[in-house]
GROMACS .gro file of C-alpha atoms in nm:
model
  320
    1UNK     CA    1   8.826  11.997  -0.992
    2UNK     CA    2   8.692  11.703  -1.191
    3UNK     CA    3   8.566  11.547  -0.867
    4UNK     CA    4   8.331  11.839  -0.794
    5UNK     CA    5   7.985  11.710  -0.879
    6UNK     CA    6   7.750  11.882  -0.925
    7UNK     CA    7   7.936  12.190  -1.054
    8UNK     CA    8   7.647  12.430  -1.101
    9UNK     CA    9   7.443  12.657  -0.877
   10UNK     CA   10   7.132  12.864  -0.949
   11UNK     CA   11   7.166  13.236  -0.868
   12UNK     CA   12   6.941  13.394  -0.604
   13UNK     CA   13   6.759  13.579  -0.883
   14UNK     CA   14   6.720  13.405  -1.218
   15UNK     CA   15   6.671  13.051  -1.337
   16UNK     CA   16   6.987  12.997  -1.540
   17UNK     CA   17   7.237  12.784  -1.347
   18UNK     CA   18   7.603  12.892  -1.333
   19UNK     CA   19   7.914  12.673  -1.335
   20UNK     CA   20   8.051  12.764  -0.989
   21UNK     CA   21   8.379  12.580  -1.049
   22UNK     CA   22   8.458  12.789  -1.356
   23UNK     CA   23   8.353  13.107  -1.179
   24UNK     CA   24   8.592  13.029  -0.890
   25UNK     CA   25   8.874  12.943  -1.130
   26UNK     CA   26   8.828  13.281  -1.301
   27UNK     CA   27   8.829  13.470  -0.970
   28UNK     CA   28   9.121  13.284  -0.814
   29UNK     CA   29   9.408  13.472  -0.989
   30UNK     CA   30   9.258  13.809  -0.890
   31UNK     CA   31   9.224  13.701  -0.526
   32UNK     CA   32   9.578  13.566  -0.515
   33UNK     CA   33   9.714  13.887  -0.670
   34UNK     CA   34   9.528  14.098  -0.412
   35UNK     CA   35   9.647  13.885  -0.119
   36UNK     CA   36   9.997  13.838  -0.265
   37UNK     CA   37   9.966  13.460  -0.249
   38UNK     CA   38  10.131  13.244  -0.519
   39UNK     CA   39   9.874  13.032  -0.703
   40UNK     CA   40  10.089  12.721  -0.664
   41UNK     CA   41  10.074  12.748  -0.283
   42UNK     CA   42   9.698  12.690  -0.276
   43UNK     CA   43   9.568  12.343  -0.203
   44UNK     CA   44   9.340  12.246  -0.488
   45UNK     CA   45   9.171  11.969  -0.292
   46UNK     CA   46   9.069  12.221  -0.026
   47UNK     CA   47   8.931  12.455  -0.292
   48UNK     CA   48   8.732  12.171  -0.445
   49UNK     CA   49   8.590  12.083  -0.103
   50UNK     CA   50   8.491  12.447  -0.041
   51UNK     CA   51   8.315  12.467  -0.380
   52UNK     CA   52   8.124  12.144  -0.316
   53UNK     CA   53   8.016  12.269   0.025
   54UNK     CA   54   7.909  12.605  -0.121
   55UNK     CA   55   7.695  12.432  -0.384
   56UNK     CA   56   7.525  12.227  -0.111
   57UNK     CA   57   7.489  12.513   0.140
   58UNK     CA   58   7.512  12.846  -0.047
   59UNK     CA   59   7.327  13.036   0.228
   60UNK     CA   60   7.533  12.890   0.513
   61UNK     CA   61   7.886  12.894   0.375
   62UNK     CA   62   8.119  12.880   0.678
   63UNK     CA   63   8.435  12.671   0.651
   64UNK     CA   64   8.741  12.569   0.853
   65UNK     CA   65   9.046  12.735   0.696
   66UNK     CA   66   9.339  12.579   0.881
   67UNK     CA   67   9.335  12.229   0.734
   68UNK     CA   68   9.653  12.298   0.536
   69UNK     CA   69   9.773  12.658   0.578
   70UNK     CA   70   9.555  12.945   0.694
   71UNK     CA   71   9.709  13.237   0.504
   72UNK     CA   72   9.855  13.055   0.203
   73UNK     CA   73   9.558  12.832   0.125
   74UNK     CA   74   9.255  12.837   0.354
   75UNK     CA   75   9.175  13.209   0.351
   76UNK     CA   76   9.243  13.267  -0.022
   77UNK     CA   77   9.034  12.963  -0.113
   78UNK     CA   78   8.751  13.082   0.112
   79UNK     CA   79   8.759  13.435  -0.029
   80UNK     CA   80   8.749  13.299  -0.384
   81UNK     CA   81   8.442  13.083  -0.321
   82UNK     CA   82   8.271  13.349  -0.107
   83UNK     CA   83   8.318  13.608  -0.383
   84UNK     CA   84   8.184  13.364  -0.641
   85UNK     CA   85   7.875  13.312  -0.425
   86UNK     CA   86   7.842  13.688  -0.388
   87UNK     CA   87   7.830  13.729  -0.766
   88UNK     CA   88   7.534  13.490  -0.763
   89UNK     CA   89   7.356  13.687  -0.490
   90UNK     CA   90   7.453  13.476  -0.190
   91UNK     CA   91   7.621  13.610   0.125
   92UNK     CA   92   7.875  13.380   0.292
   93UNK     CA   93   7.873  13.344   0.672
   94UNK     CA   94   8.246  13.337   0.747
   95UNK     CA   95   8.540  13.121   0.853
   96UNK     CA   96   8.650  12.917   1.151
   97UNK     CA   97   9.001  12.897   1.299
   98UNK     CA   98   9.101  12.599   1.510
   99UNK     CA   99   9.477  12.636   1.558
  100UNK     CA  100   9.761  12.884   1.597
  101UNK     CA  101   9.747  13.235   1.747
  102UNK     CA  102   9.372  13.284   1.713
  103UNK     CA  103   9.364  13.653   1.813
  104UNK     CA  104   9.651  13.757   1.585
  105UNK     CA  105   9.518  13.558   1.290
  106UNK     CA  106   9.172  13.709   1.331
  107UNK     CA  107   9.315  14.060   1.296
  108UNK     CA  108   9.502  13.972   0.976
  109UNK     CA  109   9.199  13.794   0.828
  110UNK     CA  110   8.974  14.091   0.905
  111UNK     CA  111   9.211  14.313   0.704
  112UNK     CA  112   9.191  14.062   0.418
  113UNK     CA  113   8.810  14.075   0.429
  114UNK     CA  114   8.824  14.455   0.423
  115UNK     CA  115   9.059  14.451   0.124
  116UNK     CA  116   8.831  14.211  -0.066
  117UNK     CA  117   8.529  14.423   0.024
  118UNK     CA  118   8.686  14.731  -0.132
  119UNK     CA  119   8.841  14.557  -0.432
  120UNK     CA  120   8.535  14.357  -0.536
  121UNK     CA  121   8.269  14.608  -0.421
  122UNK     CA  122   8.084  14.394  -0.167
  123UNK     CA  123   8.053  14.611   0.149
  124UNK     CA  124   7.924  14.326   0.368
  125UNK     CA  125   8.237  14.122   0.298
  126UNK     CA  126   8.437  14.317   0.559
  127UNK     CA  127   8.191  14.203   0.827
  128UNK     CA  128   8.212  13.829   0.761
  129UNK     CA  129   8.211  13.626   1.080
  130UNK     CA  130   8.537  13.496   1.228
  131UNK     CA  131   8.480  13.201   1.459
  132UNK     CA  132   8.755  13.051   1.676
  133UNK     CA  133   8.781  12.724   1.865
  134UNK     CA  134   9.056  12.487   1.991
  135UNK     CA  135   9.036  12.402   2.364
  136UNK     CA  136   8.899  12.743   2.464
  137UNK     CA  137   8.886  12.790   2.842
  138UNK     CA  138   8.858  13.075   3.093
  139UNK     CA  139   9.223  13.174   3.049
  140UNK     CA  140   9.180  13.183   2.672
  141UNK     CA  141   8.887  13.423   2.708
  142UNK     CA  142   9.089  13.645   2.942
  143UNK     CA  143   9.377  13.653   2.694
  144UNK     CA  144   9.143  13.742   2.406
  145UNK     CA  145   9.017  14.041   2.606
  146UNK     CA  146   9.373  14.155   2.670
  147UNK     CA  147   9.482  14.124   2.304
  148UNK     CA  148   9.381  14.301   1.987
  149UNK     CA  149   9.145  14.068   1.806
  150UNK     CA  150   8.866  14.064   1.552
  151UNK     CA  151   8.686  13.754   1.677
  152UNK     CA  152   8.307  13.739   1.640
  153UNK     CA  153   8.222  13.393   1.772
  154UNK     CA  154   8.402  13.174   2.026
  155UNK     CA  155   8.329  12.802   2.020
  156UNK     CA  156   8.369  12.637   2.360
  157UNK     CA  157   8.347  12.259   2.355
  158UNK     CA  158   8.559  12.034   2.574
  159UNK     CA  159   8.593  12.283   2.859
  160UNK     CA  160   8.219  12.355   2.859
  161UNK     CA  161   8.139  11.991   2.925
  162UNK     CA  162   8.431  11.910   3.156
  163UNK     CA  163   8.597  12.189   3.353
  164UNK     CA  164   8.963  12.088   3.411
  165UNK     CA  165   8.986  12.300   3.727
  166UNK     CA  166   8.706  12.096   3.885
  167UNK     CA  167   8.607  11.811   3.659
  168UNK     CA  168   8.357  11.667   3.907
  169UNK     CA  169   8.152  11.783   4.203
  170UNK     CA  170   8.239  11.574   4.504
  171UNK     CA  171   7.936  11.481   4.713
  172UNK     CA  172   7.940  11.268   5.027
  173UNK     CA  173   7.649  11.204   5.266
  174UNK     CA  174   7.737  11.190   5.636
  175UNK     CA  175   7.522  11.115   5.940
  176UNK     CA  176   7.464  11.430   6.152
  177UNK     CA  177   7.176  11.316   6.371
  178UNK     CA  178   7.041  10.982   6.498
  179UNK     CA  179   6.708  10.953   6.681
  180UNK     CA  180   6.719  11.323   6.764
  181UNK     CA  181   7.079  11.317   6.894
  182UNK     CA  182   7.359  11.496   6.704
  183UNK     CA  183   7.636  11.282   6.556
  184UNK     CA  184   7.983  11.364   6.423
  185UNK     CA  185   8.261  11.198   6.226
  186UNK     CA  186   8.599  11.244   6.399
  187UNK     CA  187   8.921  11.169   6.215
  188UNK     CA  188   9.287  11.271   6.212
  189UNK     CA  189   9.219  11.443   5.879
  190UNK     CA  190   9.063  11.769   6.000
  191UNK     CA  191   8.917  11.838   5.654
  192UNK     CA  192   8.694  11.533   5.695
  193UNK     CA  193   8.555  11.617   6.041
  194UNK     CA  194   8.182  11.679   6.004
  195UNK     CA  195   7.967  11.938   6.179
  196UNK     CA  196   7.717  11.770   6.415
  197UNK     CA  197   7.342  11.818   6.430
  198UNK     CA  198   7.069  11.920   6.188
  199UNK     CA  199   7.141  12.263   6.050
  200UNK     CA  200   7.003  12.565   5.871
  201UNK     CA  201   7.217  12.768   5.630
  202UNK     CA  202   7.187  13.147   5.605
  203UNK     CA  203   7.343  13.376   5.343
  204UNK     CA  204   7.430  13.725   5.460
  205UNK     CA  205   7.459  14.029   5.231
  206UNK     CA  206   7.642  14.361   5.262
  207UNK     CA  207   7.506  14.709   5.189
  208UNK     CA  208   7.596  14.680   4.817
  209UNK     CA  209   7.382  14.366   4.780
  210UNK     CA  210   7.673  14.122   4.752
  211UNK     CA  211   7.679  13.811   4.965
  212UNK     CA  212   7.983  13.796   5.192
  213UNK     CA  213   7.919  13.509   5.435
  214UNK     CA  214   7.731  13.180   5.466
  215UNK     CA  215   7.639  13.097   5.826
  216UNK     CA  216   7.554  12.749   5.952
  217UNK     CA  217   7.328  12.727   6.256
  218UNK     CA  218   7.162  12.441   6.439
  219UNK     CA  219   6.807  12.374   6.330
  220UNK     CA  220   6.662  12.455   6.672
  221UNK     CA  221   6.824  12.800   6.694
  222UNK     CA  222   6.600  13.106   6.643
  223UNK     CA  223   6.591  13.235   6.287
  224UNK     CA  224   6.815  13.528   6.200
  225UNK     CA  225   6.642  13.865   6.162
  226UNK     CA  226   6.756  14.197   6.016
  227UNK     CA  227   6.928  14.416   6.277
  228UNK     CA  228   7.033  14.120   6.492
  229UNK     CA  229   7.395  14.102   6.612
  230UNK     CA  230   7.537  13.754   6.572
  231UNK     CA  231   7.856  13.611   6.719
  232UNK     CA  232   8.002  13.337   6.505
  233UNK     CA  233   8.317  13.136   6.448
  234UNK     CA  234   8.479  13.157   6.107
  235UNK     CA  235   8.577  12.826   5.951
  236UNK     CA  236   8.939  12.812   5.841
  237UNK     CA  237   9.280  12.840   5.996
  238UNK     CA  238   9.326  13.134   6.233
  239UNK     CA  239   8.995  13.304   6.153
  240UNK     CA  240   8.856  13.316   6.508
  241UNK     CA  241   8.537  13.473   6.639
  242UNK     CA  242   8.357  13.771   6.481
  243UNK     CA  243   8.042  13.970   6.554
  244UNK     CA  244   7.817  14.060   6.262
  245UNK     CA  245   7.507  14.279   6.239
  246UNK     CA  246   7.258  14.130   5.995
  247UNK     CA  247   7.150  14.382   5.728
  248UNK     CA  248   7.001  14.133   5.483
  249UNK     CA  249   6.970  13.755   5.510
  250UNK     CA  250   6.832  13.465   5.308
  251UNK     CA  251   6.763  13.112   5.427
  252UNK     CA  252   6.949  12.878   5.192
  253UNK     CA  253   6.859  12.534   5.323
  254UNK     CA  254   6.536  12.368   5.211
  255UNK     CA  255   6.432  12.006   5.257
  256UNK     CA  256   6.334  11.828   4.937
  257UNK     CA  257   6.374  11.471   5.060
  258UNK     CA  258   6.268  11.349   5.403
  259UNK     CA  259   6.237  10.987   5.518
  260UNK     CA  260   6.313  10.867   5.164
  261UNK     CA  261   6.026  11.071   5.016
  262UNK     CA  262   6.001  11.394   4.818
  263UNK     CA  263   5.857  11.649   5.059
  264UNK     CA  264   5.871  11.963   4.839
  265UNK     CA  265   5.814  12.019   4.465
  266UNK     CA  266   6.144  11.986   4.279
  267UNK     CA  267   6.254  12.289   4.074
  268UNK     CA  268   6.290  12.253   3.698
  269UNK     CA  269   6.627  12.256   3.525
  270UNK     CA  270   6.554  12.608   3.397
  271UNK     CA  271   6.466  12.723   3.750
  272UNK     CA  272   6.796  12.585   3.878
  273UNK     CA  273   6.985  12.755   3.594
  274UNK     CA  274   6.820  13.092   3.663
  275UNK     CA  275   6.885  13.062   4.036
  276UNK     CA  276   7.250  12.976   3.973
  277UNK     CA  277   7.300  13.274   3.742
  278UNK     CA  278   7.135  13.513   3.990
  279UNK     CA  279   7.353  13.377   4.270
  280UNK     CA  280   7.669  13.439   4.067
  281UNK     CA  281   7.563  13.800   4.011
  282UNK     CA  282   7.538  13.846   4.388
  283UNK     CA  283   7.892  13.716   4.439
  284UNK     CA  284   8.161  13.985   4.465
  285UNK     CA  285   8.405  14.012   4.174
  286UNK     CA  286   8.700  13.934   4.402
  287UNK     CA  287   8.560  13.583   4.449
  288UNK     CA  288   8.539  13.526   4.071
  289UNK     CA  289   8.891  13.623   3.971
  290UNK     CA  290   9.060  13.359   3.755
  291UNK     CA  291   9.392  13.426   3.928
  292UNK     CA  292   9.403  13.402   4.309
  293UNK     CA  293   9.034  13.459   4.384
  294UNK     CA  294   8.946  13.567   4.737
  295UNK     CA  295   8.804  13.271   4.935
  296UNK     CA  296   8.437  13.302   5.025
  297UNK     CA  297   8.382  13.298   5.401
  298UNK     CA  298   8.179  13.038   5.588
  299UNK     CA  299   8.104  13.051   5.959
  300UNK     CA  300   7.914  12.861   6.229
  301UNK     CA  301   7.713  12.997   6.520
  302UNK     CA  302   7.849  12.993   6.874
  303UNK     CA  303   7.601  12.724   6.973
  304UNK     CA  304   7.716  12.496   6.691
  305UNK     CA  305   8.078  12.575   6.775
  306UNK     CA  306   8.026  12.474   7.140
  307UNK     CA  307   7.856  12.149   7.033
  308UNK     CA  308   8.148  12.070   6.803
  309UNK     CA  309   8.398  12.139   7.081
  310UNK     CA  310   8.207  11.919   7.325
  311UNK     CA  311   8.239  11.628   7.084
  312UNK     CA  312   8.609  11.696   7.044
  313UNK     CA  313   8.665  11.708   7.420
  314UNK     CA  314   8.459  11.392   7.477
  315UNK     CA  315   8.676  11.217   7.221
  316UNK     CA  316   8.993  11.335   7.397
  317UNK     CA  317   9.099  11.556   7.109
  318UNK     CA  318   9.072  11.887   7.295
  319UNK     CA  319   8.940  12.217   7.160
  320UNK     CA  320   8.948  12.297   6.790
   0.00000   0.00000   0.00000
């Protein structure tokens, strides 16, 4: 503890500074007895670091407790320093876990906080924040919901910036019209065959307000209206032709760039964010399942389907 400098901290009320190191050393045996942790198992360097941090940030005391051993060092050391701060009128924030079984550890630590709250007569101690991190992703969140846990805050870092399921959004520009005439890319790889002609995209909704189909139509086709019956071809293997009565429809496609110039005001980042969140709310839950989500359907109008087939036939590839 000789390396802890400064050693003192002024209480919330009062001007007389207190030696926080000595206060922690006095509390430590009581904490270890309560938690049934041998004093010799605690890492003294970790305790010294916690005390130094508490002196610098007494109102924002939140520390990582798994540097050495969570239950045999990190948590007892945290409780000791947090209780010392409490005696000076400060309220600690909590702890952070970054390894191991996060849900299970959070439950045990919450019980420790409750025990300290009762033993040392600080009611707020049982509600200290437990933050978890360590490569948190969608599956981790699902598992937390399925397990008993006492987690208050979840820190998402790596997987917020780079989603491993789709680390980049592929975007390729292809020619669909030249001097007013539709164009197509034909290739042996059917996934790379483009849809010819300038198009409009419509989103159709069911009676519950969820979108269930995106429909691509040629730009010169009449706009869809409510009550209209539309025959369309579903994209995908073996989907075939379907007839749909439009109950609610939104036009999705809007030109922002035309002839290398901005032709419409660009939305702000916040507008894009809000639009994206609203769109996700309109998507049925079956399309958002983490495990085996139901594919969202996309279709093309009969007129676009015939144009696509004509290109295929002209190229000697036959019908699609």
